[in-house]
Amino acid sequence: MTRLKTGDIDTISSNLEEYDRELLKKTGQTLLGIACHSCGMNQDRVLDLMKNVTINVVPVTAGEGIITSFSETVCAILNHMNFNASVTEETDTAGVARAFENKADAIMMADDNRFVGLNLKTRSLVDNSEATGRVFAAALDLMVKGLKGSDVLIMGCGPVGTGAARALMELGARLALYDIRPQAAQSLKERLSQYPGGNEVVLEQDLTSALSRHRHVIEATPVAGTIQENAIFENTFITAPGVPLGITPPGAEKIQDRLVHDKLELGVASMAVSLLKEPTQEQTNVSLL
Ligand code: 2YC
């Protein structure tokens, strides 16, 4: 998991309106709309639900410590989407306690290992890696106007690639998996066998060959320069949750509006909307025990 640096995120808050316009042009939806699509939720319903939801973002000093502007940026993304969000003044345990005293409905917080959203009422948890993979799959689905029956190459079979793969299987896409560690791709294929069509998942051994045969790609690796300009074609569409951006600058120039990439926005948006999901019946039964 790539640890963000302040320089990666300190322009996000002031560019959210412009980013919405860019996403609208590329996918037909805003941050909120793509997040709703990634959760299978109706946008009007979500706008109604969020009126009664307060989210507290709690800074965490553990490990390598605070990333300047991280909590404030998460909060700005949430408020941009019309959530009621604020950053607690206290950090860590005191911050969590403050969130309870504020009667917050949800907390979002990150240490060096996990970035999570916690719904304090439904006890639901959403993980940034899973939500990020899922929302970049949703963005690709919107960009190409439906992935059902289409081939999609997933580069990087870690937690983000896994979240994307699960979402793509649910969308009815036909998956090809590549990872620099073949065992990681093999392991993900095994985990996907539970889905309808899971047995058709293809393992790609050679990336150059795979990129020459795929026009829909999810770049979920933590490596720069994985997709060169000569691997991009007129009908290539890429969503790239991987940090840093995996596509070379000439490649990014060539692909133009057929690329969606960001370092925090879509993942946070999908986490927040995920926290609004009504608990499923079995979850309700469990919590009543
Ligand atoms: O400022 C804080 O509260 C820090 N504890 C935040 C640390 C975030 C570490 N994780 C990352 O930089 C990213 C996440 C956005 C998702 C994966 N890596």
Tab-separated table of N, CA and C in Angstrom, residues 83-241:
chain	number	residue	atom	x	y	z
A	83	PHE	N	-21.907	15.682	2.578
A	83	PHE	CA	-21.941	15.048	3.907
A	83	PHE	C	-21.681	16.121	4.951
A	84	ASN	N	-22.081	15.831	6.212
A	84	ASN	CA	-21.711	16.723	7.328
A	84	ASN	C	-20.465	16.127	7.965
A	85	ALA	N	-19.300	16.650	7.634
A	85	ALA	CA	-18.060	16.057	8.143
A	85	ALA	C	-17.193	17.111	8.800
A	86	SER	N	-16.439	16.662	9.806
A	86	SER	CA	-15.457	17.560	10.446
A	86	SER	C	-14.298	16.729	10.976
A	87	VAL	N	-13.172	17.393	11.172
A	87	VAL	CA	-11.986	16.732	11.719
A	87	VAL	C	-11.952	16.997	13.220
A	88	THR	N	-11.779	15.950	14.022
A	88	THR	CA	-11.700	16.181	15.474
A	88	THR	C	-10.395	16.919	15.792
A	89	GLU	N	-10.432	17.783	16.796
A	89	GLU	CA	-9.199	18.492	17.188
A	89	GLU	C	-8.208	17.515	17.807
A	90	GLU	N	-8.774	16.559	18.548
A	90	GLU	CA	-7.882	15.580	19.195
A	90	GLU	C	-7.510	14.494	18.179
A	91	THR	N	-6.419	13.778	18.471
A	91	THR	CA	-6.007	12.671	17.597
A	91	THR	C	-6.203	11.337	18.327
A	92	ASP	N	-6.122	10.228	17.578
A	92	ASP	CA	-6.034	8.894	18.182
A	92	ASP	C	-7.211	8.616	19.130
A	93	THR	N	-6.904	8.060	20.291
A	93	THR	CA	-7.979	7.652	21.208
A	93	THR	C	-8.847	8.838	21.608
A	94	ALA	N	-8.206	9.957	21.897
A	94	ALA	CA	-8.957	11.157	22.304
A	94	ALA	C	-9.862	11.614	21.160
A	95	GLY	N	-9.398	11.444	19.951
A	95	GLY	CA	-10.210	11.809	18.781
A	95	GLY	C	-11.408	10.910	18.619
A	96	VAL	N	-11.209	9.610	18.855
A	96	VAL	CA	-12.342	8.661	18.782
A	96	VAL	C	-13.348	8.968	19.891
A	97	ALA	N	-12.818	9.244	21.071
A	97	ALA	CA	-13.713	9.585	22.201
A	97	ALA	C	-14.510	10.848	21.881
A	98	ARG	N	-13.849	11.821	21.309
A	98	ARG	CA	-14.523	13.081	20.936
A	98	ARG	C	-15.642	12.790	19.932
A	99	ALA	N	-15.361	11.891	18.960
A	99	ALA	CA	-16.381	11.553	17.952
A	99	ALA	C	-17.616	10.978	18.629
A	100	PHE	N	-17.394	10.119	19.661
A	100	PHE	CA	-18.545	9.558	20.395
A	100	PHE	C	-19.266	10.669	21.140
A	101	GLU	N	-18.501	11.579	21.755
A	101	GLU	CA	-19.122	12.682	22.500
A	101	GLU	C	-19.885	13.622	21.556
A	102	ASN	N	-19.376	13.737	20.316
A	102	ASN	CA	-20.075	14.536	19.300
A	102	ASN	C	-21.315	13.828	18.770
A	103	LYS	N	-21.494	12.570	19.205
A	103	LYS	CA	-22.580	11.720	18.681
A	103	LYS	C	-22.470	11.568	17.165
A	104	ALA	N	-21.230	11.450	16.706
A	104	ALA	CA	-21.015	11.217	15.270
A	104	ALA	C	-21.620	9.876	14.879
A	105	ASP	N	-22.151	9.823	13.655
A	105	ASP	CA	-22.719	8.556	13.163
A	105	ASP	C	-21.630	7.661	12.597
A	106	ALA	N	-20.531	8.269	12.169
A	106	ALA	CA	-19.456	7.487	11.547
A	106	ALA	C	-18.114	8.167	11.796
A	107	ILE	N	-17.072	7.335	11.776
A	107	ILE	CA	-15.694	7.798	11.927
A	107	ILE	C	-14.906	7.359	10.698
A	108	MET	N	-14.009	8.204	10.225
A	108	MET	CA	-13.039	7.766	9.208
A	108	MET	C	-11.651	8.063	9.744
A	109	MET	N	-10.771	7.066	9.678
A	109	MET	CA	-9.433	7.237	10.242
A	109	MET	C	-8.462	6.280	9.583
A	110	ALA	N	-7.172	6.653	9.595
A	110	ALA	CA	-6.163	5.824	8.906
A	110	ALA	C	-4.858	5.795	9.687
A	111	ASP	N	-4.338	4.565	9.879
A	111	ASP	CA	-2.940	4.452	10.341
A	111	ASP	C	-2.119	4.003	9.132
A	112	ASP	N	-0.926	3.501	9.360
A	112	ASP	CA	-0.071	3.127	8.216
A	112	ASP	C	-0.543	1.841	7.547
A	113	ASN	N	-1.413	1.109	8.234
A	113	ASN	CA	-1.819	-0.193	7.688
A	113	ASN	C	-3.188	-0.175	7.040
A	114	ARG	N	-4.135	0.596	7.637
A	114	ARG	CA	-5.483	0.589	7.058
A	114	ARG	C	-6.114	1.970	7.154
A	115	PHE	N	-6.938	2.303	6.187
A	115	PHE	CA	-7.754	3.517	6.170
A	115	PHE	C	-9.191	3.006	6.121
A	116	VAL	N	-9.937	3.254	7.200
A	116	VAL	CA	-11.278	2.670	7.296
A	116	VAL	C	-12.346	3.716	7.615
A	117	GLY	N	-13.592	3.334	7.244
A	117	GLY	CA	-14.781	4.067	7.680
A	117	GLY	C	-15.556	3.140	8.595
A	118	LEU	N	-16.070	3.676	9.697
A	118	LEU	CA	-16.815	2.859	10.663
A	118	LEU	C	-18.163	3.516	10.902
A	119	ASN	N	-19.239	2.789	10.641
A	119	ASN	CA	-20.569	3.313	10.954
A	119	ASN	C	-20.897	2.889	12.381
A	120	LEU	N	-21.001	3.869	13.289
A	120	LEU	CA	-21.135	3.548	14.713
A	120	LEU	C	-22.529	3.032	15.065
A	121	LYS	N	-23.488	3.205	14.153
A	121	LYS	CA	-24.851	2.708	14.411
A	121	LYS	C	-25.027	1.296	13.877
A	122	THR	N	-24.651	1.110	12.601
A	122	THR	CA	-24.866	-0.219	11.988
A	122	THR	C	-23.682	-1.138	12.249
A	123	ARG	N	-22.602	-0.572	12.809
A	123	ARG	CA	-21.366	-1.338	13.039
A	123	ARG	C	-20.757	-1.829	11.732
A	124	SER	N	-21.109	-1.192	10.602
A	124	SER	CA	-20.494	-1.622	9.332
A	124	SER	C	-19.129	-0.958	9.203
A	125	LEU	N	-18.220	-1.654	8.539
A	125	LEU	CA	-16.858	-1.184	8.285
A	125	LEU	C	-16.629	-1.152	6.788
A	126	VAL	N	-15.956	-0.114	6.311
A	126	VAL	CA	-15.559	-0.089	4.899
A	126	VAL	C	-14.061	0.208	4.843
A	127	ASP	N	-13.359	-0.551	4.028
A	127	ASP	CA	-11.904	-0.409	3.908
A	127	ASP	C	-11.574	0.366	2.640
A	128	ASN	N	-10.617	1.294	2.731
A	128	ASN	CA	-10.279	2.147	1.592
A	128	ASN	C	-9.805	1.346	0.395
A	129	SER	N	-9.024	0.289	0.609
A	129	SER	CA	-8.494	-0.469	-0.531
A	129	SER	C	-9.624	-1.119	-1.324
A	130	GLU	N	-10.533	-1.777	-0.600
A	130	GLU	CA	-11.665	-2.462	-1.259
A	130	GLU	C	-12.554	-1.446	-1.950
A	131	ALA	N	-12.863	-0.338	-1.256
A	131	ALA	CA	-13.736	0.686	-1.834
A	131	ALA	C	-13.090	1.352	-3.040
A	132	THR	N	-11.773	1.539	-2.981
A	132	THR	CA	-11.072	2.171	-4.100
A	132	THR	C	-11.102	1.276	-5.332
A	133	GLY	N	-10.817	-0.021	-5.134
A	133	GLY	CA	-10.896	-0.934	-6.277
A	133	GLY	C	-12.292	-0.942	-6.868
A	134	ARG	N	-13.296	-0.983	-5.986
A	134	ARG	CA	-14.694	-1.055	-6.423
A	134	ARG	C	-15.104	0.214	-7.189
A	135	VAL	N	-14.692	1.368	-6.696
A	135	VAL	CA	-15.144	2.615	-7.338
A	135	VAL	C	-14.428	2.872	-8.667
A	136	PHE	N	-13.193	2.402	-8.800
A	136	PHE	CA	-12.507	2.564	-10.095
A	136	PHE	C	-13.047	1.567	-11.125
A	137	ALA	N	-13.572	0.451	-10.651
A	137	ALA	CA	-14.275	-0.464	-11.562
A	137	ALA	C	-15.574	0.204	-12.030
A	138	ALA	N	-16.272	0.847	-11.088
A	138	ALA	CA	-17.524	1.547	-11.427
A	138	ALA	C	-17.253	2.676	-12.420
A	139	ALA	N	-16.146	3.386	-12.234
A	139	ALA	CA	-15.802	4.492	-13.140
A	139	ALA	C	-15.533	3.962	-14.551
A	140	LEU	N	-14.852	2.813	-14.643
A	140	LEU	CA	-14.589	2.214	-15.959
A	140	LEU	C	-15.904	1.783	-16.613
A	141	ASP	N	-16.783	1.192	-15.810
A	141	ASP	CA	-18.100	0.754	-16.307
A	141	ASP	C	-18.862	1.936	-16.894
A	142	LEU	N	-18.825	3.078	-16.192
A	142	LEU	CA	-19.522	4.283	-16.673
A	142	LEU	C	-18.838	4.855	-17.908
A	143	MET	N	-17.501	4.866	-17.901
A	143	MET	CA	-16.751	5.471	-19.004
A	143	MET	C	-17.020	4.741	-20.328
A	144	VAL	N	-17.123	3.400	-20.262
A	144	VAL	CA	-17.329	2.624	-21.502
A	144	VAL	C	-18.801	2.281	-21.697
A	145	LYS	N	-19.646	2.846	-20.854
A	145	LYS	CA	-21.111	2.652	-20.942
A	145	LYS	C	-21.511	1.183	-20.819
A	146	GLY	N	-20.880	0.486	-19.897
A	146	GLY	CA	-21.284	-0.891	-19.580
A	146	GLY	C	-20.209	-1.904	-19.943
A	147	LEU	N	-19.778	-2.667	-18.931
A	147	LEU	CA	-18.684	-3.630	-19.117
A	147	LEU	C	-19.178	-5.067	-19.229
A	148	LYS	N	-20.509	-5.271	-19.129
A	148	LYS	CA	-21.027	-6.653	-19.137
A	148	LYS	C	-20.540	-7.363	-20.402
A	149	GLY	N	-19.914	-8.514	-20.218
A	149	GLY	CA	-19.453	-9.303	-21.360
A	149	GLY	C	-18.151	-8.796	-21.967
A	150	SER	N	-17.620	-7.670	-21.433
A	150	SER	CA	-16.365	-7.125	-21.996
A	150	SER	C	-15.145	-7.669	-21.262
A	151	ASP	N	-14.024	-7.732	-21.990
A	151	ASP	CA	-12.755	-8.144	-21.382
A	151	ASP	C	-12.155	-6.968	-20.618
A	152	VAL	N	-11.667	-7.230	-19.404
A	152	VAL	CA	-10.972	-6.209	-18.615
A	152	VAL	C	-9.683	-6.821	-18.057
A	153	LEU	N	-8.579	-6.089	-18.198
A	153	LEU	CA	-7.298	-6.521	-17.633
A	153	LEU	C	-7.079	-5.791	-16.315
A	154	ILE	N	-6.828	-6.550	-15.258
A	154	ILE	CA	-6.490	-5.941	-13.967
A	154	ILE	C	-4.989	-6.127	-13.749
A	155	MET	N	-4.284	-4.994	-13.599
A	155	MET	CA	-2.846	-5.008	-13.308
A	155	MET	C	-2.668	-4.734	-11.819
A	156	GLY	N	-2.143	-5.724	-11.101
A	156	GLY	CA	-1.967	-5.584	-9.648
A	156	GLY	C	-3.086	-6.307	-8.924
A	157	CYS	N	-2.725	-7.411	-8.258
A	157	CYS	CA	-3.747	-8.267	-7.612
A	157	CYS	C	-3.667	-8.166	-6.091
A	158	GLY	N	-3.360	-6.995	-5.611
A	158	GLY	CA	-3.349	-6.738	-4.169
A	158	GLY	C	-4.737	-6.360	-3.701
A	159	PRO	N	-4.854	-5.717	-2.546
A	159	PRO	CA	-6.162	-5.369	-1.991
A	159	PRO	C	-7.015	-4.483	-2.908
A	160	VAL	N	-6.389	-3.533	-3.609
A	160	VAL	CA	-7.164	-2.652	-4.508
A	160	VAL	C	-7.600	-3.429	-5.747
A	161	GLY	N	-6.663	-4.177	-6.341
A	161	GLY	CA	-7.009	-5.002	-7.511
A	161	GLY	C	-8.087	-6.019	-7.183
A	162	THR	N	-8.029	-6.547	-5.957
A	162	THR	CA	-9.038	-7.513	-5.521
A	162	THR	C	-10.417	-6.849	-5.436
A	163	GLY	N	-10.468	-5.643	-4.873
A	163	GLY	CA	-11.747	-4.916	-4.793
A	163	GLY	C	-12.301	-4.641	-6.179
A	164	ALA	N	-11.419	-4.300	-7.109
A	164	ALA	CA	-11.862	-4.055	-8.492
A	164	ALA	C	-12.359	-5.347	-9.130
A	165	ALA	N	-11.626	-6.433	-8.896
A	165	ALA	CA	-11.994	-7.715	-9.519
A	165	ALA	C	-13.376	-8.167	-9.068
A	166	ARG	N	-13.644	-8.072	-7.767
A	166	ARG	CA	-14.951	-8.495	-7.253
A	166	ARG	C	-16.071	-7.654	-7.879
A	167	ALA	N	-15.849	-6.334	-7.972
A	167	ALA	CA	-16.872	-5.443	-8.556
A	167	ALA	C	-17.081	-5.782	-10.028
A	168	LEU	N	-15.987	-6.068	-10.735
A	168	LEU	CA	-16.092	-6.371	-12.166
A	168	LEU	C	-16.810	-7.700	-12.404
A	169	MET	N	-16.567	-8.670	-11.523
A	169	MET	CA	-17.289	-9.952	-11.656
A	169	MET	C	-18.781	-9.708	-11.480
A	170	GLU	N	-19.135	-8.846	-10.524
A	170	GLU	CA	-20.558	-8.542	-10.304
A	170	GLU	C	-21.158	-7.784	-11.494
A	171	LEU	N	-20.303	-7.045	-12.232
A	171	LEU	CA	-20.790	-6.311	-13.409
A	171	LEU	C	-20.851	-7.210	-14.642
A	172	GLY	N	-20.361	-8.444	-14.513
A	172	GLY	CA	-20.421	-9.380	-15.636
A	172	GLY	C	-19.291	-9.230	-16.625
A	173	ALA	N	-18.185	-8.609	-16.189
A	173	ALA	CA	-17.029	-8.465	-17.089
A	173	ALA	C	-16.264	-9.788	-17.158
A	174	ARG	N	-15.407	-9.931	-18.198
A	174	ARG	CA	-14.575	-11.133	-18.343
A	174	ARG	C	-13.150	-10.721	-17.979
A	175	LEU	N	-12.627	-11.267	-16.880
A	175	LEU	CA	-11.378	-10.750	-16.292
A	175	LEU	C	-10.122	-11.476	-16.743
A	176	ALA	N	-9.056	-10.642	-16.918
A	176	ALA	CA	-7.705	-11.174	-17.061
A	176	ALA	C	-6.885	-10.531	-15.954
A	177	LEU	N	-6.054	-11.328	-15.272
A	177	LEU	CA	-5.311	-10.840	-14.109
A	177	LEU	C	-3.817	-10.882	-14.393
A	178	TYR	N	-3.135	-9.776	-14.039
A	178	TYR	CA	-1.676	-9.765	-14.126
A	178	TYR	C	-1.114	-9.228	-12.809
A	179	ASP	N	-0.082	-9.891	-12.306
A	179	ASP	CA	0.680	-9.340	-11.179
A	179	ASP	C	2.134	-9.743	-11.366
A	180	ILE	N	3.035	-8.851	-10.934
A	180	ILE	CA	4.471	-9.165	-11.104
A	180	ILE	C	4.822	-10.417	-10.288
A	181	ARG	N	3.992	-10.719	-9.274
A	181	ARG	CA	4.132	-11.964	-8.503
A	181	ARG	C	3.037	-12.919	-8.975
A	182	PRO	N	3.373	-13.860	-9.847
A	182	PRO	CA	2.349	-14.775	-10.399
A	182	PRO	C	1.459	-15.413	-9.339
A	183	GLN	N	2.018	-15.655	-8.178
A	183	GLN	CA	1.232	-16.322	-7.113
A	183	GLN	C	0.080	-15.418	-6.645
A	184	ALA	N	0.312	-14.113	-6.683
A	184	ALA	CA	-0.749	-13.177	-6.262
A	184	ALA	C	-1.918	-13.224	-7.241
A	185	ALA	N	-1.611	-13.334	-8.528
A	185	ALA	CA	-2.675	-13.425	-9.540
A	185	ALA	C	-3.404	-14.760	-9.405
A	186	GLN	N	-2.637	-15.813	-9.183
A	186	GLN	CA	-3.216	-17.154	-9.024
A	186	GLN	C	-4.148	-17.181	-7.798
A	187	SER	N	-3.690	-16.577	-6.732
A	187	SER	CA	-4.496	-16.568	-5.491
A	187	SER	C	-5.800	-15.801	-5.705
A	188	LEU	N	-5.729	-14.670	-6.413
A	188	LEU	CA	-6.965	-13.903	-6.667
A	188	LEU	C	-7.910	-14.706	-7.557
A	189	LYS	N	-7.357	-15.385	-8.567
A	189	LYS	CA	-8.217	-16.207	-9.451
A	189	LYS	C	-8.968	-17.241	-8.634
A	190	GLU	N	-8.267	-17.857	-7.693
A	190	GLU	CA	-8.930	-18.882	-6.853
A	190	GLU	C	-10.066	-18.264	-6.037
A	191	ARG	N	-9.839	-17.053	-5.532
A	191	ARG	CA	-10.866	-16.393	-4.719
A	191	ARG	C	-12.072	-15.944	-5.549
A	192	LEU	N	-11.847	-15.806	-6.868
A	192	LEU	CA	-12.955	-15.367	-7.738
A	192	LEU	C	-13.779	-16.540	-8.241
A	193	SER	N	-13.344	-17.754	-7.960
A	193	SER	CA	-14.046	-18.924	-8.517
A	193	SER	C	-15.458	-19.029	-7.948
A	194	GLN	N	-15.719	-18.313	-6.845
A	194	GLN	CA	-17.056	-18.386	-6.227
A	194	GLN	C	-18.100	-17.636	-7.072
A	195	TYR	N	-17.628	-16.731	-7.947
A	195	TYR	CA	-18.569	-15.910	-8.724
A	195	TYR	C	-19.016	-16.655	-9.987
A	196	PRO	N	-20.227	-16.359	-10.497
A	196	PRO	CA	-20.597	-16.884	-11.811
A	196	PRO	C	-19.564	-16.414	-12.841
A	197	GLY	N	-19.046	-17.352	-13.630
A	197	GLY	CA	-18.043	-16.974	-14.634
A	197	GLY	C	-16.646	-16.933	-14.053
A	198	GLY	N	-16.525	-17.241	-12.740
A	198	GLY	CA	-15.214	-17.178	-12.090
A	198	GLY	C	-14.193	-18.125	-12.712
A	199	ASN	N	-14.706	-19.222	-13.290
A	199	ASN	CA	-13.773	-20.204	-13.860
A	199	ASN	C	-13.181	-19.737	-15.184
A	200	GLU	N	-13.761	-18.656	-15.763
A	200	GLU	CA	-13.213	-18.166	-17.035
A	200	GLU	C	-12.132	-17.101	-16.810
A	201	VAL	N	-11.836	-16.766	-15.557
A	201	VAL	CA	-10.816	-15.733	-15.285
A	201	VAL	C	-9.466	-16.205	-15.831
A	202	VAL	N	-8.809	-15.317	-16.608
A	202	VAL	CA	-7.553	-15.680	-17.286
A	202	VAL	C	-6.371	-15.091	-16.523
A	203	LEU	N	-5.290	-15.870	-16.413
A	203	LEU	CA	-4.049	-15.362	-15.816
A	203	LEU	C	-3.108	-14.954	-16.942
A	204	GLU	N	-2.640	-13.724	-16.923
A	204	GLU	CA	-1.699	-13.233	-17.948
A	204	GLU	C	-0.275	-13.302	-17.390
A	205	GLN	N	0.625	-13.957	-18.161
A	205	GLN	CA	2.014	-14.097	-17.692
A	205	GLN	C	2.873	-12.922	-18.158
A	206	ASP	N	2.509	-12.387	-19.360
A	206	ASP	CA	3.366	-11.355	-19.952
A	206	ASP	C	2.565	-10.066	-20.128
A	207	LEU	N	3.008	-8.995	-19.480
A	207	LEU	CA	2.242	-7.744	-19.458
A	207	LEU	C	2.165	-7.096	-20.825
A	208	THR	N	3.266	-7.076	-21.561
A	208	THR	CA	3.260	-6.440	-22.894
A	208	THR	C	2.234	-7.111	-23.797
A	209	SER	N	2.248	-8.436	-23.762
A	209	SER	CA	1.289	-9.185	-24.564
A	209	SER	C	-0.143	-8.899	-24.097
A	210	ALA	N	-0.344	-8.897	-22.783
A	210	ALA	CA	-1.689	-8.662	-22.238
A	210	ALA	C	-2.200	-7.274	-22.651
A	211	LEU	N	-1.317	-6.271	-22.554
A	211	LEU	CA	-1.750	-4.906	-22.909
A	211	LEU	C	-2.035	-4.775	-24.405
A	212	SER	N	-1.368	-5.614	-25.215
A	212	SER	CA	-1.615	-5.524	-26.673
A	212	SER	C	-2.993	-6.070	-27.019
A	213	ARG	N	-3.551	-6.889	-26.103
A	213	ARG	CA	-4.844	-7.548	-26.392
A	213	ARG	C	-5.998	-6.992	-25.568
A	214	HIS	N	-5.750	-6.029	-24.709
A	214	HIS	CA	-6.849	-5.506	-23.884
A	214	HIS	C	-7.019	-3.996	-24.092
A	215	ARG	N	-8.271	-3.549	-24.210
A	215	ARG	CA	-8.582	-2.123	-24.370
A	215	ARG	C	-9.265	-1.557	-23.122
A	216	HIS	N	-9.560	-2.391	-22.167
A	216	HIS	CA	-10.129	-1.921	-20.890
A	216	HIS	C	-9.181	-2.399	-19.794
A	217	VAL	N	-8.603	-1.443	-19.055
A	217	VAL	CA	-7.557	-1.787	-18.088
A	217	VAL	C	-7.803	-1.081	-16.757
A	218	ILE	N	-7.579	-1.822	-15.664
A	218	ILE	CA	-7.536	-1.190	-14.343
A	218	ILE	C	-6.103	-1.318	-13.847
A	219	GLU	N	-5.427	-0.191	-13.679
A	219	GLU	CA	-4.021	-0.165	-13.250
A	219	GLU	C	-4.000	0.043	-11.737
A	220	ALA	N	-3.755	-1.054	-11.031
A	220	ALA	CA	-3.833	-1.010	-9.559
A	220	ALA	C	-2.492	-1.398	-8.937
A	221	THR	N	-1.389	-1.005	-9.617
A	221	THR	CA	-0.066	-1.325	-9.065
A	221	THR	C	0.511	-0.079	-8.398
A	222	PRO	N	1.449	-0.254	-7.467
A	222	PRO	CA	2.097	0.889	-6.816
A	222	PRO	C	3.357	1.327	-7.555
A	223	VAL	N	3.368	1.112	-8.882
A	223	VAL	CA	4.582	1.340	-9.672
A	223	VAL	C	4.293	2.338	-10.792
A	224	ALA	N	5.231	3.262	-11.009
A	224	ALA	CA	5.092	4.201	-12.141
A	224	ALA	C	5.585	3.525	-13.419
A	225	GLY	N	5.133	4.016	-14.549
A	225	GLY	CA	5.696	3.591	-15.838
A	225	GLY	C	5.317	2.202	-16.288
A	226	THR	N	4.243	1.633	-15.736
A	226	THR	CA	3.870	0.258	-16.125
A	226	THR	C	3.186	0.219	-17.493
A	227	ILE	N	2.552	1.345	-17.890
A	227	ILE	CA	1.858	1.371	-19.192
A	227	ILE	C	2.503	2.456	-20.057
A	228	GLN	N	3.171	2.010	-21.124
A	228	GLN	CA	3.879	2.935	-22.025
A	228	GLN	C	2.911	3.441	-23.102
A	229	GLU	N	3.322	4.481	-23.792
A	229	GLU	CA	2.510	5.099	-24.856
A	229	GLU	C	2.134	4.088	-25.939
A	230	ASN	N	3.071	3.171	-26.289
A	230	ASN	CA	2.780	2.234	-27.391
A	230	ASN	C	1.799	1.131	-26.986
A	231	ALA	N	1.381	1.146	-25.717
A	231	ALA	CA	0.381	0.157	-25.278
A	231	ALA	C	-1.009	0.772	-25.231
A	232	ILE	N	-1.096	2.034	-25.688
A	232	ILE	CA	-2.376	2.749	-25.635
A	232	ILE	C	-2.909	2.933	-27.059
A	233	PHE	N	-4.163	2.543	-27.264
A	233	PHE	CA	-4.770	2.580	-28.599
A	233	PHE	C	-5.970	3.527	-28.591
A	234	GLU	N	-6.532	3.795	-29.767
A	234	GLU	CA	-7.650	4.737	-29.879
A	234	GLU	C	-8.809	4.357	-28.961
A	235	ASN	N	-9.012	3.063	-28.771
A	235	ASN	CA	-10.175	2.628	-27.971
A	235	ASN	C	-9.742	2.030	-26.634
A	236	THR	N	-8.584	2.501	-26.153
A	236	THR	CA	-8.125	2.065	-24.815
A	236	THR	C	-8.757	2.945	-23.755
A	237	PHE	N	-9.327	2.318	-22.730
A	237	PHE	CA	-9.899	3.034	-21.573
A	237	PHE	C	-9.223	2.497	-20.312
A	238	ILE	N	-8.721	3.398	-19.479
A	238	ILE	CA	-8.009	2.970	-18.271
A	238	ILE	C	-8.532	3.732	-17.050
A	239	THR	N	-8.797	2.991	-15.970
A	239	THR	CA	-8.947	3.675	-14.672
A	239	THR	C	-7.797	3.178	-13.812
A	240	ALA	N	-7.184	4.116	-13.083
A	240	ALA	CA	-5.896	3.845	-12.450
A	240	ALA	C	-5.897	4.275	-10.985
A	241	PRO	N	-6.342	3.364	-10.105
A	241	PRO	CA	-6.267	3.672	-8.663
A	241	PRO	C	-4.857	3.598	-8.104
